[in-house]
Tab-separated table of C-alpha atoms in Angstrom:
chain	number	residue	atom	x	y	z
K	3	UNK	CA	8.082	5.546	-4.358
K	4	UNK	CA	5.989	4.946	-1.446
K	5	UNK	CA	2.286	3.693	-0.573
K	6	UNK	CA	1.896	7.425	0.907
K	7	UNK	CA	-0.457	9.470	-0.941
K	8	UNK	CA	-1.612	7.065	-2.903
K	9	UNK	CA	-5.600	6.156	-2.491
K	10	UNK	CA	-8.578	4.374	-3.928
K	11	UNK	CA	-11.769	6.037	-4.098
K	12	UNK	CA	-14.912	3.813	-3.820
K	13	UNK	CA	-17.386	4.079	-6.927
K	14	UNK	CA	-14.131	4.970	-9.279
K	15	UNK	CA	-11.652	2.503	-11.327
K	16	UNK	CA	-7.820	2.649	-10.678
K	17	UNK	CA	-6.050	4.248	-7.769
K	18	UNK	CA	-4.934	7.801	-7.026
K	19	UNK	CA	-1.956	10.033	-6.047
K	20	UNK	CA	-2.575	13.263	-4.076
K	21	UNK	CA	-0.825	16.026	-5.922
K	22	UNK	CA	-2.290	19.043	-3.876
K	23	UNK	CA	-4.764	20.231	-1.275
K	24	UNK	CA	-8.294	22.161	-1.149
K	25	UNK	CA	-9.905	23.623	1.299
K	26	UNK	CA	-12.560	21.243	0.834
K	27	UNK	CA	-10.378	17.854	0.089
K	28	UNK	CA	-7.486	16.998	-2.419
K	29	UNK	CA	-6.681	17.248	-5.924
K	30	UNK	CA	-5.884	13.964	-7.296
K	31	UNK	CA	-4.481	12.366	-10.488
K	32	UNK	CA	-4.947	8.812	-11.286
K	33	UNK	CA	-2.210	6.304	-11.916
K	34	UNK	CA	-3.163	4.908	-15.072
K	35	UNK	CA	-4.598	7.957	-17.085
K	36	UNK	CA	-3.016	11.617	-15.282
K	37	UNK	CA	-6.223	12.560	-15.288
K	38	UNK	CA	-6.927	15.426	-12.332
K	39	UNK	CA	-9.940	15.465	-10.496
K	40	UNK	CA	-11.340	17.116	-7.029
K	41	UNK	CA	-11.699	14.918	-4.168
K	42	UNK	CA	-13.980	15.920	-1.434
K	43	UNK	CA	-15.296	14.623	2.146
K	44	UNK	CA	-18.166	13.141	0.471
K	45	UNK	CA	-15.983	10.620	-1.488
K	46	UNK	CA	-15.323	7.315	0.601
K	47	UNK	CA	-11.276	7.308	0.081
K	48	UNK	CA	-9.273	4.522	1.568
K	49	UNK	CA	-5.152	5.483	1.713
K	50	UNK	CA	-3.134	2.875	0.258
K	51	UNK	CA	-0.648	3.043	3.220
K	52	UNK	CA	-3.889	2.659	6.037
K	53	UNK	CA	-5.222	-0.558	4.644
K	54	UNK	CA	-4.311	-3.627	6.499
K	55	UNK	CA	-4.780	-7.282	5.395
K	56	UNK	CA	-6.508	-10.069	8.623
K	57	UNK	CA	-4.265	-12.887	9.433
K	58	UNK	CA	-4.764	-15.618	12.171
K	59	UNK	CA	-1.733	-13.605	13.826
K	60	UNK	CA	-3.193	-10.493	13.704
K	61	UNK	CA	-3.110	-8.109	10.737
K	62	UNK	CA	-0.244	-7.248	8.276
K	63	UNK	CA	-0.264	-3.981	6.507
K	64	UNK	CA	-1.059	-3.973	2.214
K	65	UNK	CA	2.535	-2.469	1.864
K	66	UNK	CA	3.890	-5.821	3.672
K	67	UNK	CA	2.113	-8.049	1.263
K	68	UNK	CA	2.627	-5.999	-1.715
K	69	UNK	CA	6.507	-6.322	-0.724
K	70	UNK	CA	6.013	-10.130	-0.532
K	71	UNK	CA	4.107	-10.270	-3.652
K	72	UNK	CA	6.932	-8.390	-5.544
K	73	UNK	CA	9.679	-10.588	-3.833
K	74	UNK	CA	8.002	-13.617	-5.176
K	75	UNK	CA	6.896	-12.687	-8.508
K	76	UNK	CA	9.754	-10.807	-10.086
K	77	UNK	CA	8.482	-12.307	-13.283
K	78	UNK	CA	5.264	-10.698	-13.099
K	79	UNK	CA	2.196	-12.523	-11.217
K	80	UNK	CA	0.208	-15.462	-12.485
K	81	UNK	CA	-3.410	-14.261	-11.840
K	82	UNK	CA	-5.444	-11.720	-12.645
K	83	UNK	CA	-8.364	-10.039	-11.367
K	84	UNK	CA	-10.631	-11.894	-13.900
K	85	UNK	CA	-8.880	-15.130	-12.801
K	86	UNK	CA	-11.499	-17.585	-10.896
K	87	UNK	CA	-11.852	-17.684	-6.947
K	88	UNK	CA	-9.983	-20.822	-6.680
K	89	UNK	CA	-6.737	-19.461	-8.669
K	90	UNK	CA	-6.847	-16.005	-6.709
K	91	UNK	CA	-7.184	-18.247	-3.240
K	92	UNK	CA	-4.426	-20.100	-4.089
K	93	UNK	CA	-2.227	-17.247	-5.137
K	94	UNK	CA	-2.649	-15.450	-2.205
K	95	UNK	CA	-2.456	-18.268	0.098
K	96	UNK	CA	1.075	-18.570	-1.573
K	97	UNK	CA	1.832	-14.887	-0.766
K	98	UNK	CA	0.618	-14.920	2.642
K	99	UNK	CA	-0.024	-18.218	4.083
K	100	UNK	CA	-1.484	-17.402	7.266
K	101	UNK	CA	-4.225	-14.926	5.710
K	102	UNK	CA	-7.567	-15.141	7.735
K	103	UNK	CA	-9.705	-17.261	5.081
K	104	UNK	CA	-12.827	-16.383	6.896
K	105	UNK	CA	-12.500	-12.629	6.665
K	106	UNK	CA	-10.486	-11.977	3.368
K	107	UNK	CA	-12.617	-12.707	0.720
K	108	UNK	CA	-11.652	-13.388	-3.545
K	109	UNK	CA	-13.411	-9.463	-3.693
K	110	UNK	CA	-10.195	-8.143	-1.505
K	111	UNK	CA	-7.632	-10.566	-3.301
K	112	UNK	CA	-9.049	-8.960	-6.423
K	113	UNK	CA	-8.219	-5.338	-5.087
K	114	UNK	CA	-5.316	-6.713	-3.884
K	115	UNK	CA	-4.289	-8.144	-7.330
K	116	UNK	CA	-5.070	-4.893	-9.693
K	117	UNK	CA	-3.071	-2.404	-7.294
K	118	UNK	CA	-0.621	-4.657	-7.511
K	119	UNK	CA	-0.725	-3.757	-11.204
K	120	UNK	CA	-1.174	-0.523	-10.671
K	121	UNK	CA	1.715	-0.016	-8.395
K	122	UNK	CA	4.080	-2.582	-9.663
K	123	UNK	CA	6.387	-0.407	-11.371
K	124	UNK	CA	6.350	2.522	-8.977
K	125	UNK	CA	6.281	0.815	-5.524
K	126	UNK	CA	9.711	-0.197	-4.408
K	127	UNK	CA	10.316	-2.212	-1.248
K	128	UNK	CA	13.808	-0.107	-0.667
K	129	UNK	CA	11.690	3.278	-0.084
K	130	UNK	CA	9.376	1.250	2.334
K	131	UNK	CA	11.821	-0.030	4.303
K	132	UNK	CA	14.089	3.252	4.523
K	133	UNK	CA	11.169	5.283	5.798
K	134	UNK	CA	10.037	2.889	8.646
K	135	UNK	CA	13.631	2.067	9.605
K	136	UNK	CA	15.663	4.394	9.397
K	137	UNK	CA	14.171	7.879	10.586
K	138	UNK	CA	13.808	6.492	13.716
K	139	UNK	CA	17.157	5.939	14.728
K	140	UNK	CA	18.399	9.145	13.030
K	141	UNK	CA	16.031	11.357	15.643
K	142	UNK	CA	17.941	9.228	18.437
K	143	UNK	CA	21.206	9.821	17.324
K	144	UNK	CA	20.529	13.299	16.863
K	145	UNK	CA	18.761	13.446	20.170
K	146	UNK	CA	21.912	11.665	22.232
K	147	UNK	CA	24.393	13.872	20.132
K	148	UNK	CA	22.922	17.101	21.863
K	149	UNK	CA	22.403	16.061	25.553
K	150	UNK	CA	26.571	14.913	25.328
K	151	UNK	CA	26.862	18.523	24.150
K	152	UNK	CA	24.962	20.172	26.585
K	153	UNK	CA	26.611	18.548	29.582
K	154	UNK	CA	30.144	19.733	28.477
């Protein structure tokens, strides 16, 4: 499964999956519990798959370092979110080593850290990579394949 759909709504505990639409906002059901409840505009929502993570580079996408934290962890991650600043610093900096010290702060490696938990079992680097690759090139194949065609 991917990062799409899947949000975190400010003032509430756990993330979210959109399972349908309103007129007014979404109906969503929360990862840990199934538990439905309306989302409207006046909720401060942040998609899973919008969030991005400052580096000195530039900025890296959550999916990225949720990919890199599941490539290095396969046992399961050392920290929590209750672990201290210094133990959630270094964790991360062994994640991503160029992470922007300055503008991440232990609050966003804590986020970082329980969606992790959260999405673990359900996020899988395969589907990430398949949807950003590989529809691409299929449109251009596709696209190619019919201009041949029409010239004949």
């Amino acid at each position: 499964m991917s990062l799409k759909g899947i949000m975190s709504i400010a003032g509430k505990p756990g993330l979210y999956k959109v399972v349908a639409k309103m007129a007014s906002g979404f109906i969503v059901e929360g990862l840990e519990d199934d538990k439905r409840i309306p989302v409207t505009s006046t909720h401060k929502i942040s998609m899973l798959d919008d969030i991005s993570i400052f580096t000195e580079e530039g900025d890296i996408n959550l999916k990225e370092v949720l990919a890199k934290i599941k490539e290095g962890n396969t046992d399961g991650i050392s920290v929590t979110s209750k672990s201290s600043s210094d133990e959630l610093k270094k964790f991360f900096a062994s994640v991503l080593p160029h992470y922007d010290k300055d503008r991440v702060y232990v609050s966003d490696i804590k986020k970082i850290v329980n969606w992790y938990a959260l999405v673990k079992d359900i996020f899988d680097v395969e589907d990430e990579d398949e949807e950003g690759e590989e529809a691409p090139e299929e449109s251009t194949e596709e696209k190619t394949t019919e201009k041949s065609e029409d010239k004949n």
